[in-house]
Amino acid sequence: MSKEARFWDKVAKKYAKSPIKNVEAYNQTMERTKAHLTKVDAVLEVGCGTGSTALLLTHSAKQITASDISGTMIKIATQKATEQQIENVSFVRSSALNEAMEPESFDVVLAFNLLHLLEDLPTTVHRMNTLLKTGGIFISKTVCLAEKGWHIRVIIRLMRIFGFAPYVGFLKAKELENLIAREGFEVLETGSYPASPPSRFIVARKK
């Protein structure tokens, strides 16, 4: 088990109980996401956490596969689905780079609050591309901490040293958009929900 998986296993129960910090921004994100989904879509959500977003989107897609590196997160998510009697979402313990998933298997890939937590971002975004059918949609939302002051970097690095934070990358919104474009996508829509620090919402189509 990776260091990052152990970290998320450790915080999973607390994470599951934490309220959404910015409900308005979350609702904006969901509204714009649903606008790009259809009821015949096969959807993959990478980094699904305890499954709240995947379960919220069940009526907007045919089938959702939701994955996370944390087995504890997946256990909590599966329990939620059972309690809500939702049958078109399957939760699997998996990283974004899991080769068991067949190329071009999905119409839509989602990655919310994930990309800034990945050390090899280009490889992961490229993998998202391979998992999508031609013309498929990649939807992500990523906090861009490089837009904030230098003190944020210091705080997070200290927290990481003492085991209180996972890896966190410091991205700029434009750099992220350019990276996604370089990995074979056409950027269709962007927005920041919330605006500060910008959590950049990006919708991109596989060319």
GROMACS .gro file of C-alpha atoms in nm:
model
  207
    1MET     CA    1   0.000   0.000   0.000
    2SER     CA    2   0.133   0.344  -0.094
    3LYS     CA    3   0.199   0.621   0.157
    4GLU     CA    4  -0.082   0.825   0.002
    5ALA     CA    5  -0.331   0.538   0.031
    6ARG     CA    6  -0.241   0.493   0.398
    7PHE     CA    7  -0.295   0.865   0.459
    8TRP     CA    8  -0.643   0.862   0.303
    9ASP     CA    9  -0.736   0.540   0.485
   10LYS     CA   10  -0.644   0.711   0.812
   11VAL     CA   11  -0.858   1.021   0.752
   12ALA     CA   12  -1.149   0.851   0.570
   13LYS     CA   13  -1.398   0.839   0.858
   14LYS     CA   14  -1.334   1.203   0.953
   15TYR     CA   15  -1.352   1.300   0.585
   16ALA     CA   16  -1.690   1.128   0.550
   17LYS     CA   17  -1.834   1.334   0.836
   18SER     CA   18  -1.695   1.668   0.715
   19PRO     CA   19  -1.954   1.907   0.569
   20ILE     CA   20  -1.904   2.064   0.226
   21LYS     CA   21  -1.705   2.382   0.288
   22ASN     CA   22  -1.860   2.588   0.009
   23VAL     CA   23  -2.206   2.460  -0.081
   24GLU     CA   24  -2.264   2.725  -0.347
   25ALA     CA   25  -1.942   2.637  -0.531
   26TYR     CA   26  -2.019   2.266  -0.506
   27ASN     CA   27  -2.369   2.316  -0.645
   28GLN     CA   28  -2.228   2.521  -0.935
   29THR     CA   29  -1.984   2.241  -1.008
   30MET     CA   30  -2.257   1.978  -1.007
   31GLU     CA   31  -2.487   2.190  -1.223
   32ARG     CA   32  -2.220   2.239  -1.489
   33THR     CA   33  -2.118   1.873  -1.470
   34LYS     CA   34  -2.473   1.749  -1.522
   35ALA     CA   35  -2.500   1.973  -1.828
   36HIS     CA   36  -2.236   1.756  -1.998
   37LEU     CA   37  -2.378   1.416  -1.899
   38THR     CA   38  -2.645   1.208  -2.069
   39LYS     CA   39  -2.843   0.912  -1.942
   40VAL     CA   40  -2.665   0.676  -2.181
   41ASP     CA   41  -2.315   0.764  -2.060
   42ALA     CA   42  -2.068   0.524  -1.901
   43VAL     CA   43  -1.885   0.742  -1.648
   44LEU     CA   44  -1.565   0.695  -1.451
   45GLU     CA   45  -1.492   0.907  -1.146
   46VAL     CA   46  -1.130   0.894  -1.032
   47GLY     CA   47  -1.057   0.986  -0.671
   48CYS     CA   48  -1.418   0.948  -0.563
   49GLY     CA   49  -1.351   0.966  -0.188
   50THR     CA   50  -1.653   0.847   0.009
   51GLY     CA   51  -1.876   0.855  -0.298
   52SER     CA   52  -2.104   1.154  -0.237
   53THR     CA   53  -2.056   1.308  -0.582
   54ALA     CA   54  -2.091   0.979  -0.771
   55LEU     CA   55  -2.414   0.904  -0.585
   56LEU     CA   56  -2.547   1.251  -0.657
   57LEU     CA   57  -2.489   1.204  -1.031
   58THR     CA   58  -2.656   0.862  -1.061
   59HIS     CA   59  -2.966   0.993  -1.236
   60SER     CA   60  -2.754   1.177  -1.495
   61ALA     CA   61  -2.572   0.871  -1.633
   62LYS     CA   62  -2.635   0.509  -1.726
   63GLN     CA   63  -2.350   0.362  -1.521
   64ILE     CA   64  -2.086   0.515  -1.296
   65THR     CA   65  -1.764   0.343  -1.194
   66ALA     CA   66  -1.612   0.534  -0.901
   67SER     CA   67  -1.256   0.462  -0.792
   68ASP     CA   68  -1.023   0.565  -0.511
   69ILE     CA   69  -0.687   0.448  -0.378
   70SER     CA   70  -0.828   0.426  -0.025
   71GLY     CA   71  -0.999   0.100   0.062
   72THR     CA   72  -1.163   0.263   0.363
   73MET     CA   73  -1.310   0.539   0.145
   74ILE     CA   74  -1.447   0.275  -0.093
   75LYS     CA   75  -1.599   0.078   0.196
   76ILE     CA   76  -1.782   0.388   0.320
   77ALA     CA   77  -1.899   0.476  -0.033
   78THR     CA   78  -2.029   0.124  -0.095
   79GLN     CA   79  -2.225   0.135   0.230
   80LYS     CA   80  -2.382   0.466   0.126
   81ALA     CA   81  -2.489   0.317  -0.208
   82THR     CA   82  -2.646   0.018  -0.032
   83GLU     CA   83  -2.833   0.240   0.214
   84GLN     CA   84  -2.962   0.459  -0.069
   85GLN     CA   85  -3.050   0.153  -0.282
   86ILE     CA   86  -2.850   0.285  -0.577
   87GLU     CA   87  -2.757   0.014  -0.824
   88ASN     CA   88  -2.594   0.193  -1.118
   89VAL     CA   89  -2.279   0.295  -0.930
   90SER     CA   90  -1.994   0.054  -0.859
   91PHE     CA   91  -1.711   0.149  -0.625
   92VAL     CA   92  -1.364   0.002  -0.678
   93ARG     CA   93  -1.032   0.046  -0.506
   94SER     CA   94  -0.801   0.161  -0.783
   95SER     CA   95  -0.556   0.429  -0.884
   96ALA     CA   96  -0.598   0.643  -1.192
   97LEU     CA   97  -0.323   0.443  -1.361
   98ASN     CA   98  -0.480   0.099  -1.310
   99GLU     CA   99  -0.409  -0.093  -1.629
  100ALA     CA  100  -0.702  -0.329  -1.564
  101MET     CA  101  -0.940  -0.070  -1.707
  102GLU     CA  102  -0.977  -0.110  -2.080
  103PRO     CA  103  -0.889   0.182  -2.312
  104GLU     CA  104  -1.183   0.373  -2.460
  105SER     CA  105  -1.425   0.225  -2.204
  106PHE     CA  106  -1.590   0.548  -2.093
  107ASP     CA  107  -1.790   0.837  -2.235
  108VAL     CA  108  -1.698   1.067  -1.946
  109VAL     CA  109  -1.414   1.074  -1.692
  110LEU     CA  110  -1.446   1.288  -1.379
  111ALA     CA  111  -1.168   1.404  -1.146
  112PHE     CA  112  -1.281   1.639  -0.871
  113ASN     CA  113  -1.034   1.778  -0.617
  114LEU     CA  114  -0.776   1.526  -0.734
  115LEU     CA  115  -0.525   1.656  -0.988
  116HIS     CA  116  -0.333   1.874  -0.741
  117LEU     CA  117  -0.275   1.562  -0.529
  118LEU     CA  118  -0.090   1.374  -0.804
  119GLU     CA  119   0.287   1.381  -0.836
  120ASP     CA  120   0.291   1.269  -1.202
  121LEU     CA  121   0.010   1.480  -1.341
  122PRO     CA  122   0.092   1.455  -1.716
  123THR     CA  123   0.095   1.074  -1.705
  124THR     CA  124  -0.237   1.065  -1.522
  125VAL     CA  125  -0.410   1.308  -1.758
  126HIS     CA  126  -0.278   1.107  -2.053
  127ARG     CA  127  -0.426   0.794  -1.893
  128MET     CA  128  -0.762   0.970  -1.864
  129ASN     CA  129  -0.740   1.035  -2.236
  130THR     CA  130  -0.678   0.669  -2.318
  131LEU     CA  131  -0.976   0.559  -2.107
  132LEU     CA  132  -1.214   0.784  -2.301
  133LYS     CA  133  -1.380   0.706  -2.630
  134THR     CA  134  -1.300   0.948  -2.911
  135GLY     CA  135  -1.505   1.259  -2.847
  136GLY     CA  136  -1.543   1.165  -2.480
  137ILE     CA  137  -1.548   1.430  -2.209
  138PHE     CA  138  -1.299   1.486  -1.928
  139ILE     CA  139  -1.434   1.701  -1.643
  140SER     CA  140  -1.209   1.813  -1.360
  141LYS     CA  141  -1.206   2.061  -1.077
  142THR     CA  142  -0.872   2.144  -0.917
  143VAL     CA  143  -0.767   2.387  -0.648
  144CYS     CA  144  -0.487   2.604  -0.787
  145LEU     CA  145  -0.280   2.698  -0.484
  146ALA     CA  146  -0.004   2.867  -0.684
  147GLU     CA  147  -0.245   3.159  -0.710
  148LYS     CA  148  -0.215   3.208  -0.331
  149GLY     CA  149   0.071   3.345  -0.120
  150TRP     CA  150   0.400   3.165  -0.054
  151HIS     CA  151   0.302   3.098   0.307
  152ILE     CA  152   0.054   2.832   0.193
  153ARG     CA  153   0.342   2.630   0.048
  154VAL     CA  154   0.532   2.648   0.376
  155ILE     CA  155   0.232   2.542   0.585
  156ILE     CA  156   0.145   2.246   0.363
  157ARG     CA  157   0.505   2.125   0.340
  158LEU     CA  158   0.538   2.132   0.719
  159MET     CA  159   0.210   1.944   0.754
  160ARG     CA  160   0.334   1.684   0.508
  161ILE     CA  161   0.661   1.636   0.700
  162PHE     CA  162   0.464   1.551   1.015
  163GLY     CA  163   0.212   1.330   0.833
  164PHE     CA  164  -0.083   1.570   0.849
  165ALA     CA  165  -0.116   1.626   0.473
  166PRO     CA  166  -0.070   1.426   0.152
  167TYR     CA  167   0.137   1.540  -0.144
  168VAL     CA  168  -0.001   1.869  -0.275
  169GLY     CA  169   0.104   2.028  -0.604
  170PHE     CA  170   0.094   2.405  -0.650
  171LEU     CA  171  -0.075   2.466  -0.983
  172LYS     CA  172  -0.186   2.771  -1.177
  173ALA     CA  173  -0.519   2.760  -1.360
  174LYS     CA  174  -0.371   2.845  -1.700
  175GLU     CA  175  -0.089   2.594  -1.660
  176LEU     CA  176  -0.343   2.324  -1.583
  177GLU     CA  177  -0.554   2.410  -1.887
  178ASN     CA  178  -0.244   2.404  -2.109
  179LEU     CA  179  -0.136   2.066  -1.968
  180ILE     CA  180  -0.477   1.914  -2.040
  181ALA     CA  181  -0.465   2.053  -2.394
  182ARG     CA  182  -0.117   1.905  -2.450
  183GLU     CA  183  -0.243   1.562  -2.351
  184GLY     CA  184  -0.487   1.543  -2.642
  185PHE     CA  185  -0.790   1.739  -2.525
  186GLU     CA  186  -0.979   2.039  -2.654
  187VAL     CA  187  -1.081   2.264  -2.366
  188LEU     CA  188  -1.452   2.344  -2.401
  189GLU     CA  189  -1.541   2.523  -2.078
  190THR     CA  190  -1.371   2.669  -1.774
  191GLY     CA  191  -1.480   2.838  -1.453
  192SER     CA  192  -1.366   2.889  -1.095
  193TYR     CA  193  -1.595   2.761  -0.821
  194PRO     CA  194  -1.500   2.924  -0.584
  195ALA     CA  195  -1.297   3.209  -0.724
  196SER     CA  196  -1.046   3.225  -0.436
  197PRO     CA  197  -0.838   3.027  -0.408
  198PRO     CA  198  -0.945   2.930  -0.758
  199SER     CA  199  -1.084   2.579  -0.786
  200ARG     CA  200  -1.060   2.554  -1.163
  201PHE     CA  201  -1.344   2.368  -1.332
  202ILE     CA  202  -1.241   2.241  -1.676
  203VAL     CA  203  -1.442   2.054  -1.936
  204ALA     CA  204  -1.237   1.907  -2.220
  205ARG     CA  205  -1.314   1.680  -2.516
  206LYS     CA  206  -1.087   1.402  -2.637
  207LYS     CA  207  -0.977   1.482  -2.990
   0.00000   0.00000   0.00000
